[in-house]
Amino acid sequence: MNLAVVILAAGQGTRMKSRLPKVLHPLAGRPMVLYVVHTASALTALPPILVVGHGADAVRRVVGERARYVVQEPQLGTGHAVRQARSAVDPEVDTLLVTYADMPLLTAEALRKLMEVHRDRQATVTLLTVERDDPRGFGRVVRDGQGRIRAIVEQLDATPEQATIRELNTGTYCFDAAWLWEHLPHLRRNPVKGEYYLTDLIAMAVAEGRRVEGVPLEDPTEALGINTRVHLAEAEAALRRRINERWMLAGVTLVDPDTTYIEADVVIGPDTVIYPHTHLQGETRIGVECRLGPNAIIRDSTLGDRCIVLASVVEGATLEEGVDVGPFSHLRKGAHLARGVHMGNFGEVKNSYLGPGTKMGHFSYVGDATIGANVNIGAGAITCNYDGERKHPTVIEDGVFIGSDTMLVAPVRVGKGARTGAGAVVTRDIPPGSLAYGVPARVRRSVEGAGAPGSEEDRGS
Ligand code: UD1
Ligand code: CA
């Protein structure tokens, strides 16, 4: 079988009532169209042909090199859309798998089964069908007394009797390519919608005595097609269950899967425990034996093994092994917490490195800073990194003790082993081993000598 996959994604998606093209609406954090593109790539090495139209440029930007493109302009229906793809299909191709970009939950296994039946029965057309009580506006699969498929009737054209049929068209088909190209030009516009319906080809094949087969989906949730935002939420819930089950079977504990939100591209190590109302988003990787939540939001971040994040927001950050954060802290882009860092409550770290074993327990802001190992950042200490125009760096070397409520006015460097007194406003560099205190801070040369009269030097002016 020489196969090409054609994905239809040109429609406007009017029923979404959105300025964003329907197929770009995200599902579990990934634009809808990428699911079908991804599934197609599991079937054949050839990139799928994506028929684009409405919002074509935006769709192209998102899908990039993962597909080849054909533009359908104007959009005159699904039959018209497939016709546009002909020029992009290699003449060697003998089988065309056509599917719709608004069916993101279909699995490669279901499509493989469709292809197998199509090949084994040497059919002209084989369609993937689904049995559901709620028809969702899908086309009905009309069979005769012997159970042979006769036609697909769209909802708007169905007789009251046909409307009760439970077997529905998923919009995914295998076609004999030569037969398809020959017959597409013979489609007529549907009188109700004025479109060329791909589904009219079924009755055409039947009328010619061709073999038409149907393959029912084993799991009807795979056919949760998306036409409205109600469908979008249903598909999101189904996908969430699928993703959560996958991680549980891989050794991750989800205390309450119904309130655990893991996006499609996240990776989680075994024996990690996730508590309710936790969101893992974007390109996030979690190590083994972590404890996340309740109420954690972690986006585009990497966490090493045995990290703890409680009721906190972590975005664009890196946490090495054994870091604990929260409750109520915020790690922002470029925060890098080395092994064993403790960051307690109401802390914020942005674009900064905190060295191994450093502690920052209460009410602190650290921005644009490089902090060494085993530093203690006292309650309420702040890097004043912004002068109203520009951002400036702070450097804190190993073993420093920053007293409570210290303001570090950047650019500034605190030398190894130095200390600051409570409430110090540090405007100058502090040499290693010395103590700075007061407003503005004065420096006492060595911490050991602290209290010895005469060792004081006024650096505050
Ligand atoms: C279609 C099927 C219906 C099936 C249902 C399953 C037809 C006529 N009907 O109905 O039998 O049960 O899907 O989901 O095929 N598209 C284009 N160009 C167009 C029109 C549509 O590329 O001119 C694309 C859309 O972007 C979408 C797909 O084709 O991805 C399906 O179009 P849509 O309007 O959603 O068809 P349905 O009404 O859902
Ligand atoms: Ca649809």
mmCIF file of N, CA, C and O in Angstrom, residues 389-457:
data_model
loop_
_atom_site.group_PDB
_atom_site.id
_atom_site.type_symbol
_atom_site.label_atom_id
_atom_site.label_comp_id
_atom_site.label_asym_id
_atom_site.label_seq_id
_atom_site.Cartn_x
_atom_site.Cartn_y
_atom_site.Cartn_z
ATOM 1 N N GLU A 389 14.820 52.719 35.017
ATOM 2 C CA GLU A 389 15.149 52.669 33.596
ATOM 3 C C GLU A 389 15.772 51.344 33.206
ATOM 4 O O GLU A 389 15.430 50.759 32.192
ATOM 5 N N ARG A 390 16.734 50.899 34.027
ATOM 6 C CA ARG A 390 17.476 49.694 33.648
ATOM 7 C C ARG A 390 17.523 48.708 34.797
ATOM 8 O O ARG A 390 17.377 49.078 35.957
ATOM 9 N N LYS A 391 17.788 47.433 34.418
ATOM 10 C CA LYS A 391 17.948 46.375 35.410
ATOM 11 C C LYS A 391 19.437 46.209 35.714
ATOM 12 O O LYS A 391 20.261 46.317 34.807
ATOM 13 N N HIS A 392 19.783 45.955 36.970
ATOM 14 C CA HIS A 392 21.180 45.793 37.356
ATOM 15 C C HIS A 392 21.380 44.501 38.134
ATOM 16 O O HIS A 392 20.487 44.065 38.861
ATOM 17 N N PRO A 393 22.595 43.915 38.025
ATOM 18 C CA PRO A 393 22.839 42.626 38.667
ATOM 19 C C PRO A 393 23.294 42.725 40.132
ATOM 20 O O PRO A 393 23.887 43.720 40.542
ATOM 21 N N THR A 394 22.995 41.672 40.870
ATOM 22 C CA THR A 394 23.476 41.530 42.244
ATOM 23 C C THR A 394 24.266 40.228 42.313
ATOM 24 O O THR A 394 23.829 39.227 41.752
ATOM 25 N N VAL A 395 25.412 40.267 42.995
ATOM 26 C CA VAL A 395 26.172 39.040 43.202
ATOM 27 C C VAL A 395 26.323 38.821 44.699
ATOM 28 O O VAL A 395 26.714 39.741 45.428
ATOM 29 N N ILE A 396 25.981 37.623 45.155
ATOM 30 C CA ILE A 396 26.147 37.280 46.568
ATOM 31 C C ILE A 396 26.998 36.015 46.605
ATOM 32 O O ILE A 396 26.607 34.989 46.039
ATOM 33 N N GLU A 397 28.156 36.107 47.226
ATOM 34 C CA GLU A 397 29.070 34.960 47.180
ATOM 35 C C GLU A 397 28.713 33.919 48.248
ATOM 36 O O GLU A 397 27.821 34.134 49.071
ATOM 37 N N ASP A 398 29.460 32.820 48.246
ATOM 38 C CA ASP A 398 29.144 31.674 49.118
ATOM 39 C C ASP A 398 29.086 32.071 50.593
ATOM 40 O O ASP A 398 29.848 32.922 51.059
ATOM 41 N N GLY A 399 28.200 31.434 51.313
ATOM 42 C CA GLY A 399 28.187 31.519 52.769
ATOM 43 C C GLY A 399 27.763 32.861 53.337
ATOM 44 O O GLY A 399 27.937 33.119 54.532
ATOM 45 N N VAL A 400 27.212 33.736 52.536
ATOM 46 C CA VAL A 400 26.794 35.062 53.023
ATOM 47 C C VAL A 400 25.528 34.923 53.873
ATOM 48 O O VAL A 400 24.684 34.055 53.625
ATOM 49 N N PHE A 401 25.398 35.815 54.860
ATOM 50 C CA PHE A 401 24.170 35.890 55.658
ATOM 51 C C PHE A 401 23.558 37.264 55.403
ATOM 52 O O PHE A 401 24.147 38.296 55.748
ATOM 53 N N ILE A 402 22.400 37.263 54.768
ATOM 54 C CA ILE A 402 21.713 38.535 54.494
ATOM 55 C C ILE A 402 20.658 38.714 55.588
ATOM 56 O O ILE A 402 19.728 37.909 55.687
ATOM 57 N N GLY A 403 20.799 39.741 56.389
ATOM 58 C CA GLY A 403 19.875 39.955 57.499
ATOM 59 C C GLY A 403 18.483 40.335 57.017
ATOM 60 O O GLY A 403 18.295 40.792 55.883
ATOM 61 N N SER A 404 17.525 40.194 57.911
ATOM 62 C CA SER A 404 16.137 40.469 57.557
ATOM 63 C C SER A 404 15.976 41.890 57.029
ATOM 64 O O SER A 404 16.622 42.825 57.512
ATOM 65 N N ASP A 405 15.138 42.021 56.006
ATOM 66 C CA ASP A 405 14.780 43.335 55.473
ATOM 67 C C ASP A 405 15.942 44.101 54.856
ATOM 68 O O ASP A 405 15.881 45.318 54.715
ATOM 69 N N THR A 406 16.994 43.395 54.462
ATOM 70 C CA THR A 406 18.105 44.063 53.766
ATOM 71 C C THR A 406 17.676 44.462 52.355
ATOM 72 O O THR A 406 17.032 43.683 51.656
ATOM 73 N N MET A 407 18.007 45.688 51.940
ATOM 74 C CA MET A 407 17.790 46.130 50.561
ATOM 75 C C MET A 407 19.156 46.135 49.883
ATOM 76 O O MET A 407 20.055 46.866 50.318
ATOM 77 N N LEU A 408 19.299 45.335 48.817
ATOM 78 C CA LEU A 408 20.562 45.295 48.089
ATOM 79 C C LEU A 408 20.377 46.134 46.825
ATOM 80 O O LEU A 408 19.705 45.707 45.878
ATOM 81 N N VAL A 409 20.930 47.354 46.826
ATOM 82 C CA VAL A 409 20.692 48.265 45.709
ATOM 83 C C VAL A 409 21.698 47.953 44.599
ATOM 84 O O VAL A 409 22.881 48.242 44.726
ATOM 85 N N ALA A 410 21.226 47.340 43.518
ATOM 86 C CA ALA A 410 22.099 46.851 42.451
ATOM 87 C C ALA A 410 22.527 48.003 41.533
ATOM 88 O O ALA A 410 21.803 49.000 41.422
ATOM 89 N N PRO A 411 23.708 47.906 40.876
ATOM 90 C CA PRO A 411 24.610 46.751 40.925
ATOM 91 C C PRO A 411 25.387 46.705 42.246
ATOM 92 O O PRO A 411 25.875 47.748 42.693
ATOM 93 N N VAL A 412 25.501 45.507 42.786
ATOM 94 C CA VAL A 412 26.207 45.384 44.061
ATOM 95 C C VAL A 412 26.706 43.953 44.224
ATOM 96 O O VAL A 412 26.128 43.009 43.667
ATOM 97 N N ARG A 413 27.822 43.820 44.987
ATOM 98 C CA ARG A 413 28.397 42.491 45.224
ATOM 99 C C ARG A 413 28.616 42.328 46.717
ATOM 100 O O ARG A 413 29.154 43.229 47.374
ATOM 101 N N VAL A 414 28.193 41.174 47.220
ATOM 102 C CA VAL A 414 28.409 40.873 48.634
ATOM 103 C C VAL A 414 29.436 39.748 48.691
ATOM 104 O O VAL A 414 29.190 38.650 48.186
ATOM 105 N N GLY A 415 30.609 40.040 49.278
ATOM 106 C CA GLY A 415 31.729 39.090 49.252
ATOM 107 C C GLY A 415 31.492 37.885 50.142
ATOM 108 O O GLY A 415 30.657 37.896 51.059
ATOM 109 N N LYS A 416 32.283 36.862 49.876
ATOM 110 C CA LYS A 416 32.179 35.575 50.541
ATOM 111 C C LYS A 416 32.124 35.728 52.057
ATOM 112 O O LYS A 416 32.924 36.452 52.657
ATOM 113 N N GLY A 417 31.181 35.054 52.683
ATOM 114 C CA GLY A 417 31.120 35.011 54.141
ATOM 115 C C GLY A 417 30.691 36.312 54.802
ATOM 116 O O GLY A 417 30.677 36.408 56.028
ATOM 117 N N ALA A 418 30.332 37.330 54.026
ATOM 118 C CA ALA A 418 29.923 38.602 54.631
ATOM 119 C C ALA A 418 28.523 38.476 55.241
ATOM 120 O O ALA A 418 27.801 37.503 54.994
ATOM 121 N N ARG A 419 28.172 39.508 56.069
ATOM 122 C CA ARG A 419 26.842 39.537 56.692
ATOM 123 C C ARG A 419 26.258 40.933 56.528
ATOM 124 O O ARG A 419 26.992 41.907 56.444
ATOM 125 N N THR A 420 24.934 41.008 56.521
ATOM 126 C CA THR A 420 24.325 42.337 56.600
ATOM 127 C C THR A 420 23.407 42.346 57.813
ATOM 128 O O THR A 420 22.800 41.321 58.160
ATOM 129 N N GLY A 421 23.308 43.501 58.448
ATOM 130 C CA GLY A 421 22.439 43.630 59.610
ATOM 131 C C GLY A 421 20.996 43.808 59.169
ATOM 132 O O GLY A 421 20.713 44.200 58.031
ATOM 133 N N ALA A 422 20.080 43.572 60.086
ATOM 134 C CA ALA A 422 18.666 43.739 59.777
ATOM 135 C C ALA A 422 18.414 45.163 59.310
ATOM 136 O O ALA A 422 18.937 46.127 59.877
ATOM 137 N N GLY A 423 17.656 45.309 58.229
ATOM 138 C CA GLY A 423 17.272 46.623 57.737
ATOM 139 C C GLY A 423 18.365 47.380 56.991
ATOM 140 O O GLY A 423 18.170 48.540 56.624
ATOM 141 N N ALA A 424 19.511 46.758 56.723
ATOM 142 C CA ALA A 424 20.591 47.456 56.018
ATOM 143 C C ALA A 424 20.149 47.818 54.588
ATOM 144 O O ALA A 424 19.469 47.027 53.930
ATOM 145 N N VAL A 425 20.536 49.020 54.158
ATOM 146 C CA VAL A 425 20.320 49.396 52.764
ATOM 147 C C VAL A 425 21.697 49.452 52.121
ATOM 148 O O VAL A 425 22.472 50.394 52.358
ATOM 149 N N VAL A 426 22.030 48.429 51.337
ATOM 150 C CA VAL A 426 23.393 48.254 50.841
ATOM 151 C C VAL A 426 23.520 48.919 49.481
ATOM 152 O O VAL A 426 22.868 48.515 48.522
ATOM 153 N N THR A 427 24.365 49.974 49.410
ATOM 154 C CA THR A 427 24.522 50.700 48.152
ATOM 155 C C THR A 427 25.915 50.511 47.549
ATOM 156 O O THR A 427 26.166 50.947 46.440
ATOM 157 N N ARG A 428 26.822 49.912 48.308
ATOM 158 C CA ARG A 428 28.199 49.672 47.841
ATOM 159 C C ARG A 428 28.548 48.209 48.033
ATOM 160 O O ARG A 428 27.972 47.552 48.898
ATOM 161 N N ASP A 429 29.562 47.736 47.320
ATOM 162 C CA ASP A 429 30.014 46.347 47.483
ATOM 163 C C ASP A 429 30.474 46.112 48.919
ATOM 164 O O ASP A 429 31.036 47.019 49.559
ATOM 165 N N ILE A 430 30.247 44.893 49.390
ATOM 166 C CA ILE A 430 30.681 44.530 50.739
ATOM 167 C C ILE A 430 31.836 43.550 50.600
ATOM 168 O O ILE A 430 31.669 42.498 49.970
ATOM 169 N N PRO A 431 32.989 43.859 51.146
ATOM 170 C CA PRO A 431 34.130 42.947 51.007
ATOM 171 C C PRO A 431 33.873 41.626 51.731
ATOM 172 O O PRO A 431 33.080 41.583 52.673
ATOM 173 N N PRO A 432 34.576 40.575 51.310
ATOM 174 C CA PRO A 432 34.410 39.271 51.934
ATOM 175 C C PRO A 432 34.625 39.352 53.440
ATOM 176 O O PRO A 432 35.452 40.134 53.919
ATOM 177 N N GLY A 433 33.852 38.599 54.171
ATOM 178 C CA GLY A 433 34.068 38.455 55.602
ATOM 179 C C GLY A 433 33.667 39.654 56.429
ATOM 180 O O GLY A 433 33.855 39.657 57.648
ATOM 181 N N SER A 434 33.097 40.705 55.832
ATOM 182 C CA SER A 434 32.779 41.874 56.645
ATOM 183 C C SER A 434 31.279 41.973 56.926
ATOM 184 O O SER A 434 30.476 41.210 56.393
ATOM 185 N N LEU A 435 30.941 42.949 57.769
ATOM 186 C CA LEU A 435 29.552 43.143 58.172
ATOM 187 C C LEU A 435 29.103 44.515 57.667
ATOM 188 O O LEU A 435 29.838 45.496 57.798
ATOM 189 N N ALA A 436 27.931 44.595 57.078
ATOM 190 C CA ALA A 436 27.383 45.894 56.677
ATOM 191 C C ALA A 436 26.078 46.096 57.420
ATOM 192 O O ALA A 436 25.269 45.178 57.517
ATOM 193 N N TYR A 437 25.879 47.326 57.913
ATOM 194 C CA TYR A 437 24.658 47.558 58.676
ATOM 195 C C TYR A 437 24.266 49.022 58.540
ATOM 196 O O TYR A 437 25.084 49.883 58.218
ATOM 197 N N GLY A 438 23.013 49.324 58.775
ATOM 198 C CA GLY A 438 22.549 50.711 58.782
ATOM 199 C C GLY A 438 22.060 51.198 57.434
ATOM 200 O O GLY A 438 22.053 50.485 56.442
ATOM 201 N N VAL A 439 21.648 52.484 57.443
ATOM 202 C CA VAL A 439 21.070 53.103 56.251
ATOM 203 C C VAL A 439 21.747 54.439 56.009
ATOM 204 O O VAL A 439 21.637 55.323 56.854
ATOM 205 N N PRO A 440 22.462 54.669 54.891
ATOM 206 C CA PRO A 440 22.942 53.597 54.019
ATOM 207 C C PRO A 440 23.994 52.771 54.757
ATOM 208 O O PRO A 440 24.588 53.257 55.715
ATOM 209 N N ALA A 441 24.239 51.568 54.296
ATOM 210 C CA ALA A 441 25.032 50.628 55.087
ATOM 211 C C ALA A 441 26.491 51.039 55.205
ATOM 212 O O ALA A 441 27.103 51.491 54.239
ATOM 213 N N ARG A 442 27.037 50.906 56.376
ATOM 214 C CA ARG A 442 28.474 51.060 56.635
ATOM 215 C C ARG A 442 29.061 49.671 56.780
ATOM 216 O O ARG A 442 28.367 48.746 57.170
ATOM 217 N N VAL A 443 30.346 49.573 56.519
ATOM 218 C CA VAL A 443 30.974 48.255 56.535
ATOM 219 C C VAL A 443 31.958 48.149 57.684
ATOM 220 O O VAL A 443 32.746 49.051 57.929
ATOM 221 N N ARG A 444 31.901 47.053 58.386
ATOM 222 C CA ARG A 444 32.903 46.712 59.383
ATOM 223 C C ARG A 444 33.760 45.616 58.783
ATOM 224 O O ARG A 444 33.236 44.617 58.305
ATOM 225 N N ARG A 445 35.080 45.809 58.821
ATOM 226 C CA ARG A 445 35.997 45.004 58.029
ATOM 227 C C ARG A 445 35.832 43.495 58.150
ATOM 228 O O ARG A 445 35.758 42.786 57.160
ATOM 229 N N SER A 446 35.835 43.003 59.373
ATOM 230 C CA SER A 446 35.721 41.555 59.451
ATOM 231 C C SER A 446 34.612 41.178 60.410
ATOM 232 O O SER A 446 34.372 41.850 61.401
ATOM 233 N N VAL A 447 33.963 40.105 60.077
ATOM 234 C CA VAL A 447 32.851 39.665 60.892
ATOM 235 C C VAL A 447 33.352 39.288 62.279
ATOM 236 O O VAL A 447 32.756 39.609 63.294
ATOM 237 N N GLU A 448 34.539 38.596 62.321
ATOM 238 C CA GLU A 448 35.126 38.188 63.602
ATOM 239 C C GLU A 448 35.338 39.413 64.481
ATOM 240 O O GLU A 448 35.070 39.416 65.662
ATOM 241 N N GLY A 449 35.814 40.523 63.840
ATOM 242 C CA GLY A 449 36.134 41.731 64.594
ATOM 243 C C GLY A 449 34.920 42.584 64.922
ATOM 244 O O GLY A 449 35.054 43.655 65.502
ATOM 245 N N ALA A 450 33.758 42.123 64.530
ATOM 246 C CA ALA A 450 32.569 42.935 64.742
ATOM 247 C C ALA A 450 32.435 43.298 66.209
ATOM 248 O O ALA A 450 32.619 42.454 67.081
ATOM 249 N N GLY A 451 32.157 44.528 66.478
ATOM 250 C CA GLY A 451 32.022 44.964 67.868
ATOM 251 C C GLY A 451 33.313 45.574 68.391
ATOM 252 O O GLY A 451 33.285 46.394 69.304
ATOM 253 N N ALA A 452 34.468 45.206 67.780
ATOM 254 C CA ALA A 452 35.727 45.811 68.227
ATOM 255 C C ALA A 452 35.782 47.250 67.765
ATOM 256 O O ALA A 452 35.669 47.521 66.571
ATOM 257 N N PRO A 453 35.908 48.225 68.680
ATOM 258 C CA PRO A 453 35.895 49.613 68.264
ATOM 259 C C PRO A 453 37.093 49.935 67.379
ATOM 260 O O PRO A 453 38.135 49.316 67.513
ATOM 261 N N GLY A 454 36.902 50.857 66.484
ATOM 262 C CA GLY A 454 37.996 51.302 65.636
ATOM 263 C C GLY A 454 38.102 50.527 64.335
ATOM 264 O O GLY A 454 38.802 50.943 63.426
ATOM 265 N N SER A 455 37.394 49.430 64.200
ATOM 266 C CA SER A 455 37.478 48.660 62.954
ATOM 267 C C SER A 455 36.406 49.120 61.960
ATOM 268 O O SER A 455 36.246 48.545 60.903
ATOM 269 N N GLU A 456 35.701 50.167 62.311
ATOM 270 C CA GLU A 456 34.571 50.581 61.495
ATOM 271 C C GLU A 456 35.012 51.578 60.411
ATOM 272 O O GLU A 456 35.868 52.401 60.616
ATOM 273 N N GLU A 457 34.388 51.458 59.281
ATOM 274 C CA GLU A 457 34.756 52.373 58.195
ATOM 275 C C GLU A 457 33.460 52.851 57.552
ATOM 276 O O GLU A 457 32.585 52.059 57.236
#
